[in-house]
Amino acid sequence: MTAPTSSSLRVNGATLHYEVRGRGPLVLLIPGGTGGAASFDGVAEDLAADGYTVVGYDPRGMSRSTLDDPGAEQHVAEHADDALRILDLLSPDEPALVFGASSGAIVALHLLTAHPERIARVVTHEPPVVEVLPDAAEHRALLARVQDTFRTQGLMPAMAVFAAGLKEDGDTTDGDTTDGDPKDRDTTDGDTAEPEPGPGLPPRAAARAEQTMADLPYFVGRIVPGFMSYAPDIRRLEGLSDRLVIAGGQDSRGELPYRSAAFLAERLGTELQHFPGGHVGLTTHPAEFGELLRKVFRSQGLRRRTGPAPSSGRDVRKPR
C-alpha cells in the first residue's frame, strides 16, 4: 500500500488533518462516527489507482484534528464548512466527487444543499437523518436517553442504550443487541468496525482501535446529539437529486440508519443504492464496497486524468 501524503489545514476553531493519494479529479471521503482518514484505507488506494486525487480527513475534534475549544458544541453546518474548505484548497476550479458515511453522510448532504456548485456527485451511505422518519419523536426520546445515561452513568452504559436504539425494526427500547453478524455491527455509528485494543494487532490497527476508544466520549457527547437532530432540506435536495446517490447496506435492512436513508430516498423519489455489507460495509467488505463506489463515480462521467493534478498555486501535498 502506498502511504498517503499528510497535511494540515487551519479552519475556523480547529486544525484539520487530511491525507492525499493519487492524481486526477478530486474525491473527498467524509468519515462517520469515530472514523478518520484511516477508515478509508481499504478503498482509497484503489480509487487513487483508478485516476483520482483521493482525500480523507479526520473531522474536527477527532483523532489528529484538534479543536481550539475542546468543549465547543458541534454543528453539521460547521463540519460541512470544513469539507468545503478542503475542496476549495485542493480543487478550487472543478466540482468534486464526495462520499460520506453515516454521520459523515449527514455532512455530505448539508454540503450539497449549501454549495451544490462544488459537487459533481455525492454518495451518502446510511445518513442517520432520523428527523425525516414518521416516528422521529421516538428517536428524539432515544437521543435524550443516551445523553442522560452518559451524564449519569458514563460512556459504556450510554453506548449500550445507543446501540439498542440502532437495532432492527426501529425499536428504540433498551435491550440485548447481540443478534446478527458481529462483524457488521458498530456501536460507534461510524465506519470503523475496529477490534478492541490488544496484543497481536498490527501497529496501525492497534493505533486505530486505541484512537476509536479515545474518541468515543466526544462522539457520544457532541456528535450524536448535534448530528442526529439534523433535519435535511428536503425541498432543496429534490432539486439536486440528479447528483445525489443515497445508499444503504445490503445487510442492514430495518436498522435505524438504513430506515432513515430509505425513507429519504423515497421522499426524494430516487432509488436506494445497495452497497455490500451493513452499516460498516466499508470496513467489513472493502473490496466489494470500493468497486461499487468506483462504478457509481465513473457513471457521473468525469474524465479521469493520469497526468499532474491542476495546481492551485500552492504545493498542497507537501507535509507540514
PDB file of C-alpha atoms in Angstrom:
ATOM      1  CA  MET A   1       0.000   0.000   0.000  1.00  0.00           C
ATOM      2  CA  THR A   2       1.299   3.457  -0.929  1.00  0.00           C
ATOM      3  CA  ALA A   3       1.431   5.764   2.068  1.00  0.00           C
ATOM      4  CA  PRO A   4      -0.676   8.911   1.691  1.00  0.00           C
ATOM      5  CA  THR A   5       0.784  12.388   1.997  1.00  0.00           C
ATOM      6  CA  SER A   6      -0.423  14.116   5.146  1.00  0.00           C
ATOM      7  CA  SER A   7      -1.020  17.831   5.671  1.00  0.00           C
ATOM      8  CA  SER A   8      -2.955  20.139   7.946  1.00  0.00           C
ATOM      9  CA  LEU A   9      -5.443  22.904   7.251  1.00  0.00           C
ATOM     10  CA  ARG A  10      -6.390  25.701   9.576  1.00  0.00           C
ATOM     11  CA  VAL A  11     -10.185  26.293   9.714  1.00  0.00           C
ATOM     12  CA  ASN A  12     -12.483  28.260  11.999  1.00  0.00           C
ATOM     13  CA  GLY A  13     -11.948  26.926  15.513  1.00  0.00           C
ATOM     14  CA  ALA A  14      -9.905  23.873  14.545  1.00  0.00           C
ATOM     15  CA  THR A  15      -6.925  22.437  12.694  1.00  0.00           C
ATOM     16  CA  LEU A  16      -7.776  19.595  10.305  1.00  0.00           C
ATOM     17  CA  HIS A  17      -5.520  16.665   9.476  1.00  0.00           C
ATOM     18  CA  TYR A  18      -6.013  15.373   5.924  1.00  0.00           C
ATOM     19  CA  GLU A  19      -4.368  12.802   3.665  1.00  0.00           C
ATOM     20  CA  VAL A  20      -3.953  12.802  -0.115  1.00  0.00           C
ATOM     21  CA  ARG A  21      -3.398   9.964  -2.576  1.00  0.00           C
ATOM     22  CA  GLY A  22      -3.209   9.898  -6.381  1.00  0.00           C
ATOM     23  CA  ARG A  23      -3.789  12.477  -9.113  1.00  0.00           C
ATOM     24  CA  GLY A  24      -6.908  13.360 -11.045  1.00  0.00           C
ATOM     25  CA  PRO A  25     -10.386  14.712 -10.298  1.00  0.00           C
ATOM     26  CA  LEU A  26     -10.908  15.134  -6.567  1.00  0.00           C
ATOM     27  CA  VAL A  27     -12.732  12.543  -4.474  1.00  0.00           C
ATOM     28  CA  LEU A  28     -13.432  13.716  -0.917  1.00  0.00           C
ATOM     29  CA  LEU A  29     -14.133  10.982   1.645  1.00  0.00           C
ATOM     30  CA  ILE A  30     -16.016  12.133   4.773  1.00  0.00           C
ATOM     31  CA  PRO A  31     -15.842   9.598   7.628  1.00  0.00           C
ATOM     32  CA  GLY A  32     -18.585   8.838  10.113  1.00  0.00           C
ATOM     33  CA  GLY A  33     -18.694   8.043  13.808  1.00  0.00           C
ATOM     34  CA  THR A  34     -15.244   7.908  15.358  1.00  0.00           C
ATOM     35  CA  GLY A  35     -13.696   7.227  11.966  1.00  0.00           C
ATOM     36  CA  GLY A  36     -10.955   9.360  10.465  1.00  0.00           C
ATOM     37  CA  ALA A  37      -8.873   9.374   7.322  1.00  0.00           C
ATOM     38  CA  ALA A  38      -7.525   5.907   8.139  1.00  0.00           C
ATOM     39  CA  SER A  39     -11.028   4.402   7.981  1.00  0.00           C
ATOM     40  CA  PHE A  40     -10.834   4.686   4.175  1.00  0.00           C
ATOM     41  CA  ASP A  41      -7.579   2.747   3.805  1.00  0.00           C
ATOM     42  CA  GLY A  42      -9.490  -0.196   2.313  1.00  0.00           C
ATOM     43  CA  VAL A  43     -10.889   1.816  -0.623  1.00  0.00           C
ATOM     44  CA  ALA A  44      -8.696   4.900  -1.066  1.00  0.00           C
ATOM     45  CA  GLU A  45      -5.762   3.129  -2.730  1.00  0.00           C
ATOM     46  CA  ASP A  46      -7.920   1.617  -5.478  1.00  0.00           C
ATOM     47  CA  LEU A  47      -9.702   4.936  -6.063  1.00  0.00           C
ATOM     48  CA  ALA A  48      -6.319   6.619  -6.478  1.00  0.00           C
ATOM     49  CA  ALA A  49      -5.199   3.876  -8.867  1.00  0.00           C
ATOM     50  CA  ASP A  50      -8.376   4.498 -10.861  1.00  0.00           C
ATOM     51  CA  GLY A  51      -7.229   8.039 -11.681  1.00  0.00           C
ATOM     52  CA  TYR A  52      -8.475  10.250  -8.864  1.00  0.00           C
ATOM     53  CA  THR A  53      -6.970  12.512  -6.242  1.00  0.00           C
ATOM     54  CA  VAL A  54      -8.379  10.928  -3.085  1.00  0.00           C
ATOM     55  CA  VAL A  55      -8.629  12.950   0.120  1.00  0.00           C
ATOM     56  CA  GLY A  56      -9.640  11.677   3.538  1.00  0.00           C
ATOM     57  CA  TYR A  57      -9.507  13.615   6.764  1.00  0.00           C
ATOM     58  CA  ASP A  58     -10.136  13.455  10.495  1.00  0.00           C
ATOM     59  CA  PRO A  59     -13.241  15.516  11.330  1.00  0.00           C
ATOM     60  CA  ARG A  60     -12.750  18.352  13.782  1.00  0.00           C
ATOM     61  CA  GLY A  61     -12.296  17.076  17.328  1.00  0.00           C
ATOM     62  CA  MET A  62     -11.447  13.547  16.163  1.00  0.00           C
ATOM     63  CA  SER A  63      -8.003  11.955  16.280  1.00  0.00           C
ATOM     64  CA  ARG A  64      -5.437  14.342  14.782  1.00  0.00           C
ATOM     65  CA  SER A  65      -7.857  17.219  14.026  1.00  0.00           C
ATOM     66  CA  THR A  66      -7.784  19.390  17.113  1.00  0.00           C
ATOM     67  CA  LEU A  67     -10.297  21.921  18.429  1.00  0.00           C
ATOM     68  CA  ASP A  68      -9.286  25.329  19.743  1.00  0.00           C
ATOM     69  CA  ASP A  69     -12.014  24.923  22.369  1.00  0.00           C
ATOM     70  CA  PRO A  70     -12.325  21.250  23.376  1.00  0.00           C
ATOM     71  CA  GLY A  71     -15.721  21.991  24.940  1.00  0.00           C
ATOM     72  CA  ALA A  72     -17.269  23.576  21.840  1.00  0.00           C
ATOM     73  CA  GLU A  73     -20.658  22.293  20.666  1.00  0.00           C
ATOM     74  CA  GLN A  74     -20.622  20.610  17.272  1.00  0.00           C
ATOM     75  CA  HIS A  75     -22.878  21.537  14.371  1.00  0.00           C
ATOM     76  CA  VAL A  76     -23.397  19.899  10.990  1.00  0.00           C
ATOM     77  CA  ALA A  77     -23.066  23.210   9.145  1.00  0.00           C
ATOM     78  CA  GLU A  78     -19.628  23.868  10.622  1.00  0.00           C
ATOM     79  CA  HIS A  79     -18.415  20.374   9.727  1.00  0.00           C
ATOM     80  CA  ALA A  80     -19.732  20.894   6.186  1.00  0.00           C
ATOM     81  CA  ASP A  81     -17.822  24.163   6.005  1.00  0.00           C
ATOM     82  CA  ASP A  82     -14.669  22.223   6.942  1.00  0.00           C
ATOM     83  CA  ALA A  83     -15.280  19.917   3.975  1.00  0.00           C
ATOM     84  CA  LEU A  84     -15.824  22.937   1.742  1.00  0.00           C
ATOM     85  CA  ARG A  85     -12.505  24.412   2.840  1.00  0.00           C
ATOM     86  CA  ILE A  86     -10.743  21.218   1.779  1.00  0.00           C
ATOM     87  CA  LEU A  87     -12.497  21.297  -1.606  1.00  0.00           C
ATOM     88  CA  ASP A  88     -11.560  24.928  -2.116  1.00  0.00           C
ATOM     89  CA  LEU A  89      -7.941  24.168  -1.291  1.00  0.00           C
ATOM     90  CA  LEU A  90      -7.457  21.063  -3.403  1.00  0.00           C
ATOM     91  CA  SER A  91      -9.972  21.546  -6.230  1.00  0.00           C
ATOM     92  CA  PRO A  92     -10.642  25.277  -6.467  1.00  0.00           C
ATOM     93  CA  ASP A  93     -11.751  25.274 -10.100  1.00  0.00           C
ATOM     94  CA  GLU A  94     -13.612  21.979 -10.515  1.00  0.00           C
ATOM     95  CA  PRO A  95     -16.544  20.345  -8.703  1.00  0.00           C
ATOM     96  CA  ALA A  96     -15.634  17.234  -6.732  1.00  0.00           C
ATOM     97  CA  LEU A  97     -16.944  13.764  -6.120  1.00  0.00           C
ATOM     98  CA  VAL A  98     -17.895  13.222  -2.484  1.00  0.00           C
ATOM     99  CA  PHE A  99     -18.584  10.151  -0.368  1.00  0.00           C
ATOM    100  CA  GLY A 100     -19.944  10.388   3.176  1.00  0.00           C
ATOM    101  CA  ALA A 101     -20.554   7.538   5.602  1.00  0.00           C
ATOM    102  CA  SER A 102     -23.043   7.625   8.480  1.00  0.00           C
ATOM    103  CA  SER A 103     -22.652  10.943  10.320  1.00  0.00           C
ATOM    104  CA  GLY A 104     -20.262  11.922   7.524  1.00  0.00           C
ATOM    105  CA  ALA A 105     -23.124  11.340   5.100  1.00  0.00           C
ATOM    106  CA  ILE A 106     -25.128  13.966   7.003  1.00  0.00           C
ATOM    107  CA  VAL A 107     -22.230  16.373   6.480  1.00  0.00           C
ATOM    108  CA  ALA A 108     -22.240  15.495   2.772  1.00  0.00           C
ATOM    109  CA  LEU A 109     -25.974  16.190   2.494  1.00  0.00           C
ATOM    110  CA  HIS A 110     -25.552  19.625   4.025  1.00  0.00           C
ATOM    111  CA  LEU A 111     -22.537  20.342   1.823  1.00  0.00           C
ATOM    112  CA  LEU A 112     -24.642  19.548  -1.258  1.00  0.00           C
ATOM    113  CA  THR A 113     -27.558  21.753  -0.210  1.00  0.00           C
ATOM    114  CA  ALA A 114     -25.326  24.664   0.823  1.00  0.00           C
ATOM    115  CA  HIS A 115     -22.782  24.539  -2.029  1.00  0.00           C
ATOM    116  CA  PRO A 116     -24.155  22.477  -4.929  1.00  0.00           C
ATOM    117  CA  GLU A 117     -21.826  24.190  -7.389  1.00  0.00           C
ATOM    118  CA  ARG A 118     -18.871  22.469  -5.675  1.00  0.00           C
ATOM    119  CA  ILE A 119     -20.306  18.950  -6.047  1.00  0.00           C
ATOM    120  CA  ALA A 120     -20.315  16.797  -9.192  1.00  0.00           C
ATOM    121  CA  ARG A 121     -21.820  13.788  -7.424  1.00  0.00           C
ATOM    122  CA  VAL A 122     -22.253  12.799  -3.798  1.00  0.00           C
ATOM    123  CA  VAL A 123     -22.818   9.316  -2.396  1.00  0.00           C
ATOM    124  CA  THR A 124     -24.314   9.253   1.103  1.00  0.00           C
ATOM    125  CA  HIS A 125     -24.200   5.875   2.838  1.00  0.00           C
ATOM    126  CA  GLU A 126     -26.854   5.453   5.549  1.00  0.00           C
ATOM    127  CA  PRO A 127     -27.091   9.010   6.883  1.00  0.00           C
ATOM    128  CA  PRO A 128     -28.993   8.665  10.201  1.00  0.00           C
ATOM    129  CA  VAL A 129     -31.308  11.602   9.473  1.00  0.00           C
ATOM    130  CA  VAL A 130     -33.984  10.348  11.847  1.00  0.00           C
ATOM    131  CA  GLU A 131     -35.916  13.627  11.603  1.00  0.00           C
ATOM    132  CA  VAL A 132     -37.262  12.504   8.200  1.00  0.00           C
ATOM    133  CA  LEU A 133     -38.932   9.416   9.731  1.00  0.00           C
ATOM    134  CA  PRO A 134     -42.617   9.359  10.680  1.00  0.00           C
ATOM    135  CA  ASP A 135     -41.616   8.087  14.149  1.00  0.00           C
ATOM    136  CA  ALA A 136     -38.999  10.813  14.654  1.00  0.00           C
ATOM    137  CA  ALA A 137     -40.347  11.636  18.127  1.00  0.00           C
ATOM    138  CA  GLU A 138     -39.344   8.171  19.353  1.00  0.00           C
ATOM    139  CA  HIS A 139     -35.799   8.741  18.186  1.00  0.00           C
ATOM    140  CA  ARG A 140     -35.615  12.147  19.825  1.00  0.00           C
ATOM    141  CA  ALA A 141     -36.517  10.345  23.034  1.00  0.00           C
ATOM    142  CA  LEU A 142     -33.721   7.847  22.342  1.00  0.00           C
ATOM    143  CA  LEU A 143     -31.180  10.648  21.951  1.00  0.00           C
ATOM    144  CA  ALA A 144     -32.356  12.205  25.200  1.00  0.00           C
ATOM    145  CA  ARG A 145     -31.935   8.844  26.973  1.00  0.00           C
ATOM    146  CA  VAL A 146     -28.432   8.439  25.546  1.00  0.00           C
ATOM    147  CA  GLN A 147     -27.374  11.855  26.807  1.00  0.00           C
ATOM    148  CA  ASP A 148     -28.985  11.370  30.214  1.00  0.00           C
ATOM    149  CA  THR A 149     -27.293   7.987  30.591  1.00  0.00           C
ATOM    150  CA  PHE A 150     -23.956   9.474  29.514  1.00  0.00           C
ATOM    151  CA  ARG A 151     -24.223  12.194  32.160  1.00  0.00           C
ATOM    152  CA  THR A 152     -25.410   9.964  34.995  1.00  0.00           C
ATOM    153  CA  GLN A 153     -23.840   6.554  34.330  1.00  0.00           C
ATOM    154  CA  GLY A 154     -20.945   7.111  31.958  1.00  0.00           C
ATOM    155  CA  LEU A 155     -19.768   6.182  28.491  1.00  0.00           C
ATOM    156  CA  MET A 156     -20.338   2.459  28.132  1.00  0.00           C
ATOM    157  CA  PRO A 157     -23.901   2.415  29.554  1.00  0.00           C
ATOM    158  CA  ALA A 158     -24.712   5.268  27.161  1.00  0.00           C
ATOM    159  CA  MET A 159     -23.249   3.292  24.267  1.00  0.00           C
ATOM    160  CA  ALA A 160     -25.418   0.317  25.220  1.00  0.00           C
ATOM    161  CA  VAL A 161     -28.552   2.497  25.104  1.00  0.00           C
ATOM    162  CA  PHE A 162     -27.452   3.959  21.782  1.00  0.00           C
ATOM    163  CA  ALA A 163     -26.730   0.527  20.273  1.00  0.00           C
ATOM    164  CA  ALA A 164     -30.143  -0.707  21.366  1.00  0.00           C
ATOM    165  CA  GLY A 165     -31.728   2.210  19.541  1.00  0.00           C
ATOM    166  CA  LEU A 166     -29.989   1.339  16.281  1.00  0.00           C
ATOM    167  CA  LYS A 167     -31.143  -2.259  16.152  1.00  0.00           C
ATOM    168  CA  GLU A 168     -33.578  -3.724  13.679  1.00  0.00           C
ATOM    169  CA  ASP A 169     -37.210  -2.697  13.175  1.00  0.00           C
ATOM    170  CA  GLY A 170     -36.633   0.754  14.597  1.00  0.00           C
ATOM    171  CA  ASP A 171     -37.034  -0.480  18.189  1.00  0.00           C
ATOM    172  CA  THR A 172     -35.583   2.247  20.407  1.00  0.00           C
ATOM    173  CA  THR A 173     -36.144   0.465  23.712  1.00  0.00           C
ATOM    174  CA  ASP A 174     -33.275  -0.854  25.767  1.00  0.00           C
ATOM    175  CA  GLY A 175     -32.429  -4.477  25.163  1.00  0.00           C
ATOM    176  CA  ASP A 176     -29.947  -7.073  24.016  1.00  0.00           C
ATOM    177  CA  THR A 177     -28.002  -6.012  20.920  1.00  0.00           C
ATOM    178  CA  THR A 178     -26.007  -9.156  20.310  1.00  0.00           C
ATOM    179  CA  ASP A 179     -28.104 -10.583  17.467  1.00  0.00           C
ATOM    180  CA  GLY A 180     -26.817 -10.685  13.902  1.00  0.00           C
ATOM    181  CA  ASP A 181     -23.378 -10.869  12.391  1.00  0.00           C
ATOM    182  CA  PRO A 182     -20.986  -9.171  14.830  1.00  0.00           C
ATOM    183  CA  LYS A 183     -18.635  -8.017  12.111  1.00  0.00           C
ATOM    184  CA  ASP A 184     -21.426  -5.841  10.659  1.00  0.00           C
ATOM    185  CA  ARG A 185     -22.313  -4.134  13.947  1.00  0.00           C
ATOM    186  CA  ASP A 186     -20.664  -0.951  15.116  1.00  0.00           C
ATOM    187  CA  THR A 187     -21.924   0.915  18.145  1.00  0.00           C
ATOM    188  CA  THR A 188     -19.918   3.997  17.191  1.00  0.00           C
ATOM    189  CA  ASP A 189     -22.360   4.723  14.317  1.00  0.00           C
ATOM    190  CA  GLY A 190     -19.293   5.106  12.158  1.00  0.00           C
ATOM    191  CA  ASP A 191     -17.439   3.177   9.543  1.00  0.00           C
ATOM    192  CA  THR A 192     -14.521   1.857  11.520  1.00  0.00           C
ATOM    193  CA  ALA A 193     -15.525  -1.501  12.940  1.00  0.00           C
ATOM    194  CA  GLU A 194     -12.310  -1.602  14.876  1.00  0.00           C
ATOM    195  CA  PRO A 195     -11.159  -4.512  17.041  1.00  0.00           C
ATOM    196  CA  GLU A 196     -10.641  -3.875  20.714  1.00  0.00           C
ATOM    197  CA  PRO A 197      -7.088  -2.770  21.522  1.00  0.00           C
ATOM    198  CA  GLY A 198      -4.996  -5.748  22.463  1.00  0.00           C
ATOM    199  CA  PRO A 199      -1.892  -7.798  21.770  1.00  0.00           C
ATOM    200  CA  GLY A 200      -1.330  -9.274  18.342  1.00  0.00           C
ATOM    201  CA  LEU A 201      -2.819  -6.453  16.267  1.00  0.00           C
ATOM    202  CA  PRO A 202      -0.709  -4.833  13.544  1.00  0.00           C
ATOM    203  CA  PRO A 203       0.617  -1.492  14.787  1.00  0.00           C
ATOM    204  CA  ARG A 204      -1.638   0.643  12.540  1.00  0.00           C
ATOM    205  CA  ALA A 205      -4.749  -1.362  13.502  1.00  0.00           C
ATOM    206  CA  ALA A 206      -3.834  -1.213  17.190  1.00  0.00           C
ATOM    207  CA  ALA A 207      -3.389   2.561  16.976  1.00  0.00           C
ATOM    208  CA  ARG A 208      -6.755   2.956  15.239  1.00  0.00           C
ATOM    209  CA  ALA A 209      -8.505   0.822  17.833  1.00  0.00           C
ATOM    210  CA  GLU A 210      -6.968   2.844  20.642  1.00  0.00           C
ATOM    211  CA  GLN A 211      -7.945   6.120  18.963  1.00  0.00           C
ATOM    212  CA  THR A 212     -11.516   4.880  18.451  1.00  0.00           C
ATOM    213  CA  MET A 213     -11.892   4.314  22.178  1.00  0.00           C
ATOM    214  CA  ALA A 214     -10.330   7.701  22.955  1.00  0.00           C
ATOM    215  CA  ASP A 215     -12.775   9.492  20.640  1.00  0.00           C
ATOM    216  CA  LEU A 216     -15.941   7.789  21.919  1.00  0.00           C
ATOM    217  CA  PRO A 217     -16.771  10.355  24.654  1.00  0.00           C
ATOM    218  CA  TYR A 218     -16.607  13.180  22.104  1.00  0.00           C
ATOM    219  CA  PHE A 219     -18.714  11.171  19.655  1.00  0.00           C
ATOM    220  CA  VAL A 220     -21.424  10.348  22.190  1.00  0.00           C
ATOM    221  CA  GLY A 221     -21.472  13.733  23.884  1.00  0.00           C
ATOM    222  CA  ARG A 222     -21.096  16.051  20.876  1.00  0.00           C
ATOM    223  CA  ILE A 223     -21.615  14.325  17.536  1.00  0.00           C
ATOM    224  CA  VAL A 224     -24.632  12.159  18.325  1.00  0.00           C
ATOM    225  CA  PRO A 225     -26.885  14.945  19.687  1.00  0.00           C
ATOM    226  CA  GLY A 226     -25.717  17.554  17.187  1.00  0.00           C
ATOM    227  CA  PHE A 227     -25.975  15.387  14.083  1.00  0.00           C
ATOM    228  CA  MET A 228     -28.939  13.093  14.696  1.00  0.00           C
ATOM    229  CA  SER A 229     -31.167  16.095  15.387  1.00  0.00           C
ATOM    230  CA  TYR A 230     -30.325  17.477  11.944  1.00  0.00           C
ATOM    231  CA  ALA A 231     -33.242  17.863   9.524  1.00  0.00           C
ATOM    232  CA  PRO A 232     -32.190  17.915   5.855  1.00  0.00           C
ATOM    233  CA  ASP A 233     -33.743  20.441   3.480  1.00  0.00           C
ATOM    234  CA  ILE A 234     -35.974  18.088   1.504  1.00  0.00           C
ATOM    235  CA  ARG A 235     -37.185  20.689  -0.972  1.00  0.00           C
ATOM    236  CA  ARG A 236     -33.635  21.787  -1.706  1.00  0.00           C
ATOM    237  CA  LEU A 237     -32.481  18.177  -2.125  1.00  0.00           C
ATOM    238  CA  GLU A 238     -35.337  17.462  -4.539  1.00  0.00           C
ATOM    239  CA  GLY A 239     -33.840  19.979  -6.941  1.00  0.00           C
ATOM    240  CA  LEU A 240     -30.391  18.408  -6.580  1.00  0.00           C
ATOM    241  CA  SER A 241     -31.343  14.736  -6.711  1.00  0.00           C
ATOM    242  CA  ASP A 242     -29.704  14.268 -10.111  1.00  0.00           C
ATOM    243  CA  ARG A 243     -26.286  14.422  -8.437  1.00  0.00           C
ATOM    244  CA  LEU A 244     -27.222  12.651  -5.183  1.00  0.00           C
ATOM    245  CA  VAL A 245     -26.914   8.897  -4.582  1.00  0.00           C
ATOM    246  CA  ILE A 246     -28.441   7.639  -1.333  1.00  0.00           C
ATOM    247  CA  ALA A 247     -27.067   4.254  -0.297  1.00  0.00           C
ATOM    248  CA  GLY A 248     -27.883   1.569   2.246  1.00  0.00           C
ATOM    249  CA  GLY A 249     -26.192  -1.601   3.362  1.00  0.00           C
ATOM    250  CA  GLN A 250     -27.420  -4.839   1.839  1.00  0.00           C
ATOM    251  CA  ASP A 251     -27.284  -6.459   5.287  1.00  0.00           C
ATOM    252  CA  SER A 252     -28.673  -3.625   7.415  1.00  0.00           C
ATOM    253  CA  ARG A 253     -32.281  -3.526   6.219  1.00  0.00           C
ATOM    254  CA  GLY A 254     -34.589  -2.419   9.013  1.00  0.00           C
ATOM    255  CA  GLU A 255     -31.894  -0.866  11.179  1.00  0.00           C
ATOM    256  CA  LEU A 256     -32.300   2.801  12.057  1.00  0.00           C
ATOM    257  CA  PRO A 257     -29.646   4.345   9.739  1.00  0.00           C
ATOM    258  CA  TYR A 258     -30.903   2.186   6.856  1.00  0.00           C
ATOM    259  CA  ARG A 259     -34.511   3.200   7.530  1.00  0.00           C
ATOM    260  CA  SER A 260     -33.517   6.858   7.521  1.00  0.00           C
ATOM    261  CA  ALA A 261     -31.687   6.504   4.206  1.00  0.00           C
ATOM    262  CA  ALA A 262     -34.503   4.518   2.602  1.00  0.00           C
ATOM    263  CA  PHE A 263     -37.164   6.978   3.725  1.00  0.00           C
ATOM    264  CA  LEU A 264     -35.115   9.941   2.493  1.00  0.00           C
ATOM    265  CA  ALA A 265     -34.678   8.275  -0.906  1.00  0.00           C
ATOM    266  CA  GLU A 266     -38.433   7.680  -1.058  1.00  0.00           C
ATOM    267  CA  ARG A 267     -39.161  11.303  -0.165  1.00  0.00           C
ATOM    268  CA  LEU A 268     -36.866  12.448  -2.964  1.00  0.00           C
ATOM    269  CA  GLY A 269     -38.264   9.962  -5.481  1.00  0.00           C
ATOM    270  CA  THR A 270     -34.894   8.275  -6.009  1.00  0.00           C
ATOM    271  CA  GLU A 271     -33.805   4.650  -5.839  1.00  0.00           C
ATOM    272  CA  LEU A 272     -31.843   3.483  -2.813  1.00  0.00           C
ATOM    273  CA  GLN A 273     -28.487   2.080  -3.965  1.00  0.00           C
ATOM    274  CA  HIS A 274     -27.484  -1.032  -2.031  1.00  0.00           C
ATOM    275  CA  PHE A 275     -23.826  -1.453  -1.083  1.00  0.00           C
ATOM    276  CA  PRO A 276     -22.173  -4.649   0.215  1.00  0.00           C
ATOM    277  CA  GLY A 277     -22.323  -5.387   3.930  1.00  0.00           C
ATOM    278  CA  GLY A 278     -24.188  -3.485   6.593  1.00  0.00           C
ATOM    279  CA  HIS A 279     -23.755  -0.089   8.177  1.00  0.00           C
ATOM    280  CA  VAL A 280     -19.992  -0.630   8.298  1.00  0.00           C
ATOM    281  CA  GLY A 281     -19.697  -2.379   4.935  1.00  0.00           C
ATOM    282  CA  LEU A 282     -16.889  -0.005   4.040  1.00  0.00           C
ATOM    283  CA  THR A 283     -14.788  -1.786   6.673  1.00  0.00           C
ATOM    284  CA  THR A 284     -16.150  -5.333   6.522  1.00  0.00           C
ATOM    285  CA  HIS A 285     -16.341  -5.598   2.696  1.00  0.00           C
ATOM    286  CA  PRO A 286     -13.775  -3.030   1.467  1.00  0.00           C
ATOM    287  CA  ALA A 287     -13.016  -4.594  -1.930  1.00  0.00           C
ATOM    288  CA  GLU A 288     -16.657  -5.032  -2.975  1.00  0.00           C
ATOM    289  CA  PHE A 289     -17.682  -1.715  -1.439  1.00  0.00           C
ATOM    290  CA  GLY A 290     -14.877   0.145  -3.182  1.00  0.00           C
ATOM    291  CA  GLU A 291     -15.618  -1.492  -6.528  1.00  0.00           C
ATOM    292  CA  LEU A 292     -19.240  -0.321  -6.437  1.00  0.00           C
ATOM    293  CA  LEU A 293     -18.239   3.150  -5.259  1.00  0.00           C
ATOM    294  CA  ARG A 294     -15.851   3.499  -8.205  1.00  0.00           C
ATOM    295  CA  LYS A 295     -18.616   2.350 -10.552  1.00  0.00           C
ATOM    296  CA  VAL A 296     -21.010   4.963  -9.191  1.00  0.00           C
ATOM    297  CA  PHE A 297     -18.399   7.694  -9.534  1.00  0.00           C
ATOM    298  CA  ARG A 298     -17.486   6.611 -13.071  1.00  0.00           C
ATOM    299  CA  SER A 299     -21.122   6.804 -14.104  1.00  0.00           C
ATOM    300  CA  GLN A 300     -21.014  10.531 -13.347  1.00  0.00           C
ATOM    301  CA  GLY A 301     -18.955  10.943 -16.474  1.00  0.00           C
ATOM    302  CA  LEU A 302     -15.967  12.954 -15.299  1.00  0.00           C
ATOM    303  CA  ARG A 303     -12.919  12.342 -17.454  1.00  0.00           C
ATOM    304  CA  ARG A 304     -10.168  10.963 -15.272  1.00  0.00           C
ATOM    305  CA  ARG A 305      -6.628  12.276 -15.630  1.00  0.00           C
ATOM    306  CA  THR A 306      -3.380  10.391 -15.314  1.00  0.00           C
ATOM    307  CA  GLY A 307      -1.057  13.366 -15.501  1.00  0.00           C
ATOM    308  CA  PRO A 308      -0.282  16.022 -12.894  1.00  0.00           C
ATOM    309  CA  ALA A 309      -3.242  17.400 -10.979  1.00  0.00           C
ATOM    310  CA  PRO A 310      -4.154  21.021 -11.684  1.00  0.00           C
ATOM    311  CA  SER A 311      -2.252  23.417  -9.480  1.00  0.00           C
ATOM    312  CA  SER A 312      -3.961  25.881  -7.145  1.00  0.00           C
ATOM    313  CA  GLY A 313      -0.763  27.856  -6.854  1.00  0.00           C
ATOM    314  CA  ARG A 314       0.209  26.015  -3.662  1.00  0.00           C
ATOM    315  CA  ASP A 315       2.079  22.791  -3.016  1.00  0.00           C
ATOM    316  CA  VAL A 316      -0.852  21.433  -1.042  1.00  0.00           C
ATOM    317  CA  ARG A 317       0.549  17.919  -0.845  1.00  0.00           C
ATOM    318  CA  LYS A 318       3.713  18.916   0.936  1.00  0.00           C
ATOM    319  CA  PRO A 319       3.597  17.752   4.580  1.00  0.00           C
ATOM    320  CA  ARG A 320       3.711  20.419   7.230  1.00  0.00           C
TER     321      ARG A 320
END
